[in-house]
Coordinates of C-alpha atoms in Angstrom, one line a residue:
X1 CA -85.3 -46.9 65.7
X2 CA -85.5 -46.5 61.9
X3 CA -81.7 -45.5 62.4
X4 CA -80.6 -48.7 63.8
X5 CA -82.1 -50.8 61.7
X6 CA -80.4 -49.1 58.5
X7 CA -77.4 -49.3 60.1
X8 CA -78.0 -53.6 60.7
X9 CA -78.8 -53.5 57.2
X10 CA -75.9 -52.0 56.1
X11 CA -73.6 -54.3 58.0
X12 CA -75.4 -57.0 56.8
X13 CA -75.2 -55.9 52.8
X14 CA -71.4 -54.9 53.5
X15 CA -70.7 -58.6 55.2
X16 CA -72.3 -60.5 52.5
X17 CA -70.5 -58.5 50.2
X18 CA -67.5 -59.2 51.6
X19 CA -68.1 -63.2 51.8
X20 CA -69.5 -62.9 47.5
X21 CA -66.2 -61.1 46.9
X22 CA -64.1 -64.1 48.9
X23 CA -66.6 -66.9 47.6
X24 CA -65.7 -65.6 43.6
X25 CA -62.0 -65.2 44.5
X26 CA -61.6 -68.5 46.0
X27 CA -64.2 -70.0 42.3
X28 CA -60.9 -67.8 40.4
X29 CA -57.9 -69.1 42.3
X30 CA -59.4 -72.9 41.9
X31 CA -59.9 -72.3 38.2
X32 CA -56.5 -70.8 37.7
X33 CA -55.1 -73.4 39.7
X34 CA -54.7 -76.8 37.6
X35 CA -55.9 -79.8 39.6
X36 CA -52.7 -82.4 39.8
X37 CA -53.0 -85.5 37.7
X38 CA -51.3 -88.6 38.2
X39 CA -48.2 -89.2 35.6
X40 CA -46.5 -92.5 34.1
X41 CA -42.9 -92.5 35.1
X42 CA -41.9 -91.2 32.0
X43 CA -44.0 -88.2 32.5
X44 CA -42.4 -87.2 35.6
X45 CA -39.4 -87.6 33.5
X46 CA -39.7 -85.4 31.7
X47 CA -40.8 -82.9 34.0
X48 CA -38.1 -83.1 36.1
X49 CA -35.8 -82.8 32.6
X50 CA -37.9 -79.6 31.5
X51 CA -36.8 -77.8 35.4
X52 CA -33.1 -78.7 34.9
X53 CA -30.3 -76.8 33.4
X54 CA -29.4 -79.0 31.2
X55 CA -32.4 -78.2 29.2
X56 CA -31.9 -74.3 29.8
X57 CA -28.3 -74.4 28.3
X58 CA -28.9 -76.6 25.3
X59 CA -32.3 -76.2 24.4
X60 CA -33.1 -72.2 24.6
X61 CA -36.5 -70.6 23.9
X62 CA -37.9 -67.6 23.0
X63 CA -39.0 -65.8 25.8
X64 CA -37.6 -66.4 28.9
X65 CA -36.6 -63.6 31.0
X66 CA -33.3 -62.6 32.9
X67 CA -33.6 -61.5 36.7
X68 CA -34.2 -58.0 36.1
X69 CA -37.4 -59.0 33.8
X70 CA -35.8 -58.3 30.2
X71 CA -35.8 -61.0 27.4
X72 CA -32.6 -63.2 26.7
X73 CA -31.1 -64.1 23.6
X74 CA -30.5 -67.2 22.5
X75 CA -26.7 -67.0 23.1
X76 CA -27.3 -65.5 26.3
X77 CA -28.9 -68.7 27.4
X78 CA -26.9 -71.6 26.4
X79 CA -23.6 -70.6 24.8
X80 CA -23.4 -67.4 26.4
X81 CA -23.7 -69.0 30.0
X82 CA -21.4 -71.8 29.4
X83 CA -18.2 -69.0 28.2
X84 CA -19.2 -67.5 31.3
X85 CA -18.9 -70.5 33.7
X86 CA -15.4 -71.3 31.8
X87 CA -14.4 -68.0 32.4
X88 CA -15.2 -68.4 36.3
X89 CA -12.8 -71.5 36.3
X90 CA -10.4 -69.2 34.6
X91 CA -10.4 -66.9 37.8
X92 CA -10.4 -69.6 39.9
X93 CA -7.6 -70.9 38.4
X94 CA -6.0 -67.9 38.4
X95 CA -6.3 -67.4 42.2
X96 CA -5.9 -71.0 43.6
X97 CA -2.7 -71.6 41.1
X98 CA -1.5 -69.0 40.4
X99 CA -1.6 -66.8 43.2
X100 CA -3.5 -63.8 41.9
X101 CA -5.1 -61.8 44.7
X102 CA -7.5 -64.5 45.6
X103 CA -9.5 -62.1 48.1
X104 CA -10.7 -60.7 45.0
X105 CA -11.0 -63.4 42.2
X106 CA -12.1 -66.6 44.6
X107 CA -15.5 -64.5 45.7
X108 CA -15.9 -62.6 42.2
X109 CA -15.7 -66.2 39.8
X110 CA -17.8 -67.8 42.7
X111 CA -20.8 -64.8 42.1
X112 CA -20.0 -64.9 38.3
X113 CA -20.8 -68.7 38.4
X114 CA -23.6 -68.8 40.8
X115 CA -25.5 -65.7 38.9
X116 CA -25.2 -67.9 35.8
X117 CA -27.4 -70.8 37.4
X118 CA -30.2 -71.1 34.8
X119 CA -33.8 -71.0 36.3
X120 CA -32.8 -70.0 39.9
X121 CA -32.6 -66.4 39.4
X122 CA -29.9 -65.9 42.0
X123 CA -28.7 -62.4 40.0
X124 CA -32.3 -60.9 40.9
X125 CA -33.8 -58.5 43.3
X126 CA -34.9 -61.4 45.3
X127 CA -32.2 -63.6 44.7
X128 CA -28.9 -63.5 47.3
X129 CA -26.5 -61.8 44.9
X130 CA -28.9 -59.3 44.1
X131 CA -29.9 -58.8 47.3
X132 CA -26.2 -58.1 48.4
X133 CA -25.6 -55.7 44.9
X134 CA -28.6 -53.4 45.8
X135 CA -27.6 -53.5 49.8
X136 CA -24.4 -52.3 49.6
X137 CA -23.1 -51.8 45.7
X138 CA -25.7 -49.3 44.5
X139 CA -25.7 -46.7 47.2
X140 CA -22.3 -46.5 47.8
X141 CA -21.7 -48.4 51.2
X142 CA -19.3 -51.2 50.6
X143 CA -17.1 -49.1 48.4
X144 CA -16.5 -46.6 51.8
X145 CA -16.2 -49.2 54.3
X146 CA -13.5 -51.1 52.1
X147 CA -11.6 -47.1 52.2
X148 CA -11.7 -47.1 55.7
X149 CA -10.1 -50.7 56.4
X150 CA -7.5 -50.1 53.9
X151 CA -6.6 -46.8 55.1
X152 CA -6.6 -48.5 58.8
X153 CA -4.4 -50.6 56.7
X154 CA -1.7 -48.3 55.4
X155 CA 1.3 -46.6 56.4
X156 CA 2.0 -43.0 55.7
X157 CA 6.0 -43.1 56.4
X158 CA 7.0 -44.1 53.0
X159 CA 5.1 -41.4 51.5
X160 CA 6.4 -39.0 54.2
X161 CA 9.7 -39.8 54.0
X162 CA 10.2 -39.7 51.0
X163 CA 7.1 -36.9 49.8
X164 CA 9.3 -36.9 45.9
X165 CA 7.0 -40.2 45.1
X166 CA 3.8 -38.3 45.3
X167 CA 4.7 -37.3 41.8
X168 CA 4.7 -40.7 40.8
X169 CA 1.0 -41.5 42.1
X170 CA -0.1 -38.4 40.2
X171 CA 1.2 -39.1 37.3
X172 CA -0.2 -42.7 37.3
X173 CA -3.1 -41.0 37.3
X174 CA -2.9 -40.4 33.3
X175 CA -4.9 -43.4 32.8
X176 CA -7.9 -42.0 34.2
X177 CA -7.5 -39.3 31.7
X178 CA -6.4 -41.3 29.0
X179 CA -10.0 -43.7 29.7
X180 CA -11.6 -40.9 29.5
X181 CA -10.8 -39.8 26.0
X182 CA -10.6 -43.5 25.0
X183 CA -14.5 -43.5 25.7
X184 CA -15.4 -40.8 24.1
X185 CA -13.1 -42.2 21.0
X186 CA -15.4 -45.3 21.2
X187 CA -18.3 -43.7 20.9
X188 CA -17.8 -41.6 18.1
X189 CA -16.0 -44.5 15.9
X190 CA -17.4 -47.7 17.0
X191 CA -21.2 -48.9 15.8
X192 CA -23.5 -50.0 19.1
X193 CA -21.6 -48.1 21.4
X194 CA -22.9 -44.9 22.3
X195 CA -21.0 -43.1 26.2
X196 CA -22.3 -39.7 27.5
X197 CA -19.8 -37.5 29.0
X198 CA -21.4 -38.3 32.3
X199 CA -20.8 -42.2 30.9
X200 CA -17.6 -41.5 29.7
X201 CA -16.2 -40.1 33.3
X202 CA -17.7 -42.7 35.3
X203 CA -15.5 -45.8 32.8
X204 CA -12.2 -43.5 33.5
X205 CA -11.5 -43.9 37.2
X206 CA -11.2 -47.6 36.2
X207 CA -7.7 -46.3 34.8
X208 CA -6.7 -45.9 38.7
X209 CA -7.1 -49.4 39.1
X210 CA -9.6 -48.5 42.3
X211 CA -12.2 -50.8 42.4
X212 CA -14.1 -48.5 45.5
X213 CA -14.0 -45.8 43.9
X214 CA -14.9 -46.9 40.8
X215 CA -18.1 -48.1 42.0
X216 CA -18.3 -44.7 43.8
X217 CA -18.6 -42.3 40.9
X218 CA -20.3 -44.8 38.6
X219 CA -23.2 -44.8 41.3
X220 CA -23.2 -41.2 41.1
X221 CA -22.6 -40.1 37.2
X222 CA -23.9 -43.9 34.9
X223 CA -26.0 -46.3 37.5
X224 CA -26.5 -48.2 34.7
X225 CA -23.1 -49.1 33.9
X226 CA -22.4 -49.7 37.4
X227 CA -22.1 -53.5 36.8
X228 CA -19.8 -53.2 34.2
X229 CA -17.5 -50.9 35.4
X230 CA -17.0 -52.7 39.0
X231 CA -16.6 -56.2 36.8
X232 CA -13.8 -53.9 34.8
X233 CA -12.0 -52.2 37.9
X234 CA -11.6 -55.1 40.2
X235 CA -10.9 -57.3 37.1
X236 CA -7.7 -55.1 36.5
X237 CA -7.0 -55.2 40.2
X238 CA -7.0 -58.6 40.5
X239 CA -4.7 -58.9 37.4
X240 CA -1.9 -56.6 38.7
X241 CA 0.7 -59.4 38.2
X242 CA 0.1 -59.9 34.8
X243 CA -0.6 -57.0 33.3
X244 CA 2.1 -54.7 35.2
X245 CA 5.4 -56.5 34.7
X246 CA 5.9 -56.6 31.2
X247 CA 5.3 -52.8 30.9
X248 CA 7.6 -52.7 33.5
X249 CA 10.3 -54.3 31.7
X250 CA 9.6 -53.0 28.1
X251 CA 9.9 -49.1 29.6
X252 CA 13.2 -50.1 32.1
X253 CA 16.7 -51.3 31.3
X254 CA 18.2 -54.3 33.6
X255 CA 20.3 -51.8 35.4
X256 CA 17.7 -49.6 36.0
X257 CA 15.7 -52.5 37.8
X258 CA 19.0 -52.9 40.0
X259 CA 19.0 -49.4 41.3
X260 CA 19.0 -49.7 44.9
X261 CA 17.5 -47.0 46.9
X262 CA 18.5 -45.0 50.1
X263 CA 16.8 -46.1 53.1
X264 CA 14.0 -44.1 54.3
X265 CA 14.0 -41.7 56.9
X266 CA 12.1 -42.6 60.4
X267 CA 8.9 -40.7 60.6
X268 CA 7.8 -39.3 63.7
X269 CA 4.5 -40.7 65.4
X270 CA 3.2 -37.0 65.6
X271 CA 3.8 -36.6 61.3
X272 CA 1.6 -39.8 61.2
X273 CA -1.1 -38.5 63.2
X274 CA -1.2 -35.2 61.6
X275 CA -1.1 -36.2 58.8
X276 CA -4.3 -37.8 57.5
X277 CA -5.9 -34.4 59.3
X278 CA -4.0 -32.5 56.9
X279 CA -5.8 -34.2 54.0
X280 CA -9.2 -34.3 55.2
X281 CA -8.6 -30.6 56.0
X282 CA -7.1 -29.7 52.5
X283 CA -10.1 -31.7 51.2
X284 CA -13.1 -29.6 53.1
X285 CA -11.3 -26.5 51.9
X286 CA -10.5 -27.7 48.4
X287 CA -12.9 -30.8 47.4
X288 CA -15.7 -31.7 49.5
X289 CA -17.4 -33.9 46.1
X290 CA -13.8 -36.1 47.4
X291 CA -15.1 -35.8 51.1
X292 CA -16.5 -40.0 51.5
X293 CA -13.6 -41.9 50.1
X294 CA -10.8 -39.2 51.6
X295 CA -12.8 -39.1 54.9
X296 CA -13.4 -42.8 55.4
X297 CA -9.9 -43.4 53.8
X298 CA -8.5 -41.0 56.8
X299 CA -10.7 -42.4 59.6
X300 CA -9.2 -45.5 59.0
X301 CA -5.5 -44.0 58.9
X302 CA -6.0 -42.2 61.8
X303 CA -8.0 -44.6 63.9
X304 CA -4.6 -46.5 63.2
X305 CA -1.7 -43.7 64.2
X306 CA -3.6 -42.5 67.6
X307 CA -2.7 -45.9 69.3
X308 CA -5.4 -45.6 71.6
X309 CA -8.2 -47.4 69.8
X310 CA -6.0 -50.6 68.8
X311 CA -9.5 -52.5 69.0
X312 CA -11.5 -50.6 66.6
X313 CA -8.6 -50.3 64.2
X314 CA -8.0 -54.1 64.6
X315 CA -11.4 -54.4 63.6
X316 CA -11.6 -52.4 60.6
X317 CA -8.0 -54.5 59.1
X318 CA -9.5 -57.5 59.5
X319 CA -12.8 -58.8 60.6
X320 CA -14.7 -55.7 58.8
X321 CA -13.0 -55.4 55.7
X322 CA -12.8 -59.1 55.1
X323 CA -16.9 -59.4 55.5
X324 CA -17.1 -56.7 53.0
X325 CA -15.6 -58.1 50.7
X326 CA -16.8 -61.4 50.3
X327 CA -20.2 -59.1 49.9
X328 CA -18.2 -56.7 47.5
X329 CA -16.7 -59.8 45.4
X330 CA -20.3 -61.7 45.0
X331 CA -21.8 -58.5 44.2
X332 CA -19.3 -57.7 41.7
X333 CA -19.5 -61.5 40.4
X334 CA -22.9 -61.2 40.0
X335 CA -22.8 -59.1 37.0
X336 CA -20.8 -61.8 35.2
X337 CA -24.1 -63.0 34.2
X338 CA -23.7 -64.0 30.4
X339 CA -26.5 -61.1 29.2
X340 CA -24.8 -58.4 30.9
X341 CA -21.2 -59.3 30.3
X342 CA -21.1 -60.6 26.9
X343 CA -22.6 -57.4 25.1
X344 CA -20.8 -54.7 22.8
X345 CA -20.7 -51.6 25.7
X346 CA -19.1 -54.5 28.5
X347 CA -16.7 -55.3 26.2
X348 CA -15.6 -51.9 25.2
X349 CA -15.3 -50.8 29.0
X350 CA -12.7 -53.8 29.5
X351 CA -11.0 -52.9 26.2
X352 CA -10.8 -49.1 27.9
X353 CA -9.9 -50.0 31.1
X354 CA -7.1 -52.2 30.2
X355 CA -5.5 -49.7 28.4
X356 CA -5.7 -46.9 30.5
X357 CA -4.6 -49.4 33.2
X358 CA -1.6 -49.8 30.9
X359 CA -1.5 -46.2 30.4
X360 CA -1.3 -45.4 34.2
X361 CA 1.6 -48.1 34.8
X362 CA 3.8 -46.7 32.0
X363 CA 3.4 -43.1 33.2
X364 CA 4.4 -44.0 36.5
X365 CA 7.7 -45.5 35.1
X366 CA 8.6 -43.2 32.7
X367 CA 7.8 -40.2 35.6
X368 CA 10.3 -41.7 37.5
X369 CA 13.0 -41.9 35.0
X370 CA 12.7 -38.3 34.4
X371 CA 12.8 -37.5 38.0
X372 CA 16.1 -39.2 37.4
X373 CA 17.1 -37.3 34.9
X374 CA 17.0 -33.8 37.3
X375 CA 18.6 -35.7 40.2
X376 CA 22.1 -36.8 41.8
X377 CA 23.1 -40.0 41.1
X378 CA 22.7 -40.7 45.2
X379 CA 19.0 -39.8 44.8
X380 CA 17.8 -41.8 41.8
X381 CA 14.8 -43.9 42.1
X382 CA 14.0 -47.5 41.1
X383 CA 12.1 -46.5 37.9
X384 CA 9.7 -49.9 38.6
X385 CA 8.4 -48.2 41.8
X386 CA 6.6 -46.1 39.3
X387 CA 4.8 -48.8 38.5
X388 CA 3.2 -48.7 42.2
X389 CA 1.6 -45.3 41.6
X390 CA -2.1 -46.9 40.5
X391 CA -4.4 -47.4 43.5
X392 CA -4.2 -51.0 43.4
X393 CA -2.4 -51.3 47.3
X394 CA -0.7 -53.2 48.1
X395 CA -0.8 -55.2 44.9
X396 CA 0.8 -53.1 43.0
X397 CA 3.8 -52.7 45.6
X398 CA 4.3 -56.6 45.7
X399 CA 4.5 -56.5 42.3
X400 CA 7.3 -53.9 42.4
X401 CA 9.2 -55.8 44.8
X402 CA 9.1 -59.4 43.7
X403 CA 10.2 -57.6 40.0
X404 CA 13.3 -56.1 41.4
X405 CA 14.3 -58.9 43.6
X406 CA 14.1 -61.3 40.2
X407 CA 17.3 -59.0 38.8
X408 CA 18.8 -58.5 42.9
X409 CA 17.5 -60.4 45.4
X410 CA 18.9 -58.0 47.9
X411 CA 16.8 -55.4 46.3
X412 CA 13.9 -54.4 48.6
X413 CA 11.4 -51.9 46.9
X414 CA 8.1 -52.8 49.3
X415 CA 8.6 -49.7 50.9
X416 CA 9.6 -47.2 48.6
X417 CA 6.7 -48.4 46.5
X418 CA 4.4 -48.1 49.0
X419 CA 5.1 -44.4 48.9
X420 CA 3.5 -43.7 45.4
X421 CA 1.3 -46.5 46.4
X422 CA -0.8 -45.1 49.1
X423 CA 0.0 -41.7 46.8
X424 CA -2.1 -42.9 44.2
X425 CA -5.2 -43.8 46.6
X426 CA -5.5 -40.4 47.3
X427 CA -5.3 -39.3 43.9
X428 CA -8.0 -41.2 42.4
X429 CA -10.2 -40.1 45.2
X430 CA -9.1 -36.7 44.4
X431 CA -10.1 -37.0 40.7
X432 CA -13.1 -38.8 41.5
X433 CA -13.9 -35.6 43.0
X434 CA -13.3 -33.1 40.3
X435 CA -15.2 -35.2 38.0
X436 CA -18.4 -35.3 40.3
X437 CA -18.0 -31.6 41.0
X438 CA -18.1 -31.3 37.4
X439 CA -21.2 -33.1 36.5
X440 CA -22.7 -31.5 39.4

């Protein structure tokens, strides 16, 4: 009997507790929580003034916070923000006029501009284009899914046909080197700027021109530079036709832009097949760190060459790879934000990248006019298909060919340039995986 009734007790105390405890919250809340007072018109004026962005670009404060919670400058705010929208246009410009892989630019300018709203915070970890960065950016996803609709994409039978322009991807492959030791010249020589070797490696693939993998290794080796370096790689991607072609021509003569090729050999359907087997194979043995990108890469291929799953290869071309990258472009855009762009280590990874960009191209060229050098005059090669050797496919290759049809318009190169084209995909995944077995 005594037992029950200490046990009634008990609930009682514990439920009046419990009401006390909701009772004070609900006294805090209402204190916290200003009661609404009618305003004059001009009041509500001015309220409505002080939640536009008119007042967040030209009239700054102290204090207010980016979307990842950290405090903004000054700049950041109002100027910085409105040389970022401009630059958007730019982009847009550049795609809509004049042509310049609009896939990329159109969705990249559009997350650049929307993650430089003021007050909506779109850029955060509740915000859409943060939401999209940390679903699909951060761990690596997007970057393998675009390998595996571009290798569903490609065509070995250049590169097997002719297997000489392999040489011509690795060599392009000097600007990953040469970003490399461009970084670590930065940080020894230039105040604010300060790269680890881990930092250092990440910033080099974007001499590959390979947005995917850039975004790969940076993930693994400098997170915090991941932004920067995707804004950097798929910039240079994007920009293909303008940087390219007058390296091109300052490293060629006019007759060596005429040089017409042999055509290329038919490849077999079983040397298609086997081949992107052979690659994953030589990777497993050789370099499993390069295992992701050359796996998904080769899924893709081969999903393509057997023929028998036309559906799921159709897929991954078109409706799969185009939904990644509008995700991939926002993403990317949405580290156009004006305090994450406009700062002294962004600026040096764009000054890096585009010279080791320019440093890949002119390897690839002057490669091929040594290759010339050692062979027949029947064999030589078109010394701009060199050019194609970055892993910017197929950009790169138009570029080669719409450059040596402006000196022959009977000149095709698409296809010989595809060669050290798809050459080059491979080899940036390869060195991606040296560097990551390295830092491992």
């Amino acid at each position: 009997m005594i037992k029950n009734i200490f046990i009634a007790f008990f609930l009682c105390f514990t439920i009046f507790s419990s009401n006390s405890l909701a009772a004070n919250t609900v006294v805090v809340e209402q204190q916290e929580k200003e009661p609404y007072h009618s305003k004059t018109m001009g009041e509500l004026v001015q309220t409505f003034y002080a939640t536009t962005g008119i007042k967040a670009l030209f009239e700054p404060k102290e204090g207010v916070k980016d979307a990842h919670g950290k405090d903004m400058s000054l700049f950041a705010q109002g100027y910085g923000r409105i040389i970022m929208i401009l630059i958007c246009f730019l982009l847009f410009y550049l795609a809509i006029k004049k042509g310049f892989e609009p896939l990329l630019l159109i969705p990249i300018g559009f997350g650049g501009l929307l993650a430089n709203i003021p007050i909506a915070n779109m850029a955060g970890p509740d915000g859409m284009l943060g939401i999209i960065y940390n679903m699909g950016i951060t761990n690596q996803f997007f970057p393998l899914l675009i390998f595996m609709g571009v290798g569903a994409m490609t065509d070995f039978g250049p590169l097997l046909a002719n297997p000489k322009t392999a040489l011509l991807g690795g060599a392009a492959q000097f600007g990953i080197f040469g970003s490399l030791v461009g970084a670590v010249v930065l940080s020894q020589y230039v105040p604010g700027i300060n790269f680890t070797l881990e930092q250092a490696a990440a910033i080099s693939i974007i001499g590959g021109a390979d947005g995917p993998t850039s975004i790969f290794i940076a993930s693994a080796l400098a997170p915090e530079l991941l932004g920067a370096i995707a804004v950097a790689a798929y910039s240079y991607m994007a920009l293909v036709p303008v940087i390219q072609p007058p390296i091109m021509r300052a490293l060629t003569t006019v007759n060596e832009r005429k040089i017409k090729m042999s055509t290329l050999r038919k490849v077999s359907k079983i040397e298609k097949i086997v081949f992107p087997i052979v690659v994953l194979c030589l990777t497993l043995l050789i370099l499993p760190d390069a295992a992701p990108l050359i796996g998904a890469f080769c899924f893709g291929n081969f999903a393509k060459e057997s023929g028998v799953i036309d559906r799921l290869s159709d897929t991954m071309q078109n409706a799969l790879i185009n939904i990644v990258t509008i995700f991939l472009g926002l993403g990317v855009g949405s580290k156009l934000a004006s305090e994450e762009f406009l700062v002294a280590e962004t600026m040096g990874i764009m000054a890096i990248g585009l010279l080791a960009f320019a440093a890949g191209t002119a390897m690839g060229v002057i490669m091929a006019k040594l290759m010339n050098l050692v062979s027949s005059k029947d064999n030589q090669i078109n010394p701009l298909i060199g050019a194609a050797g970055v892993s910017a496919v197929p950009m790169a290759a138009r570029v080669v060919s719409k450059e040596g049809q402006l000196y022959d318009k009977s000149n095709v190169l698409l296809m010989h340039a595809m060669g050290p084209n798809v050459a080059g995909v491979i080899g940036s995944a390869v060195a991606a995986g040296v560097l990551l077995s390295i830092f491992k």
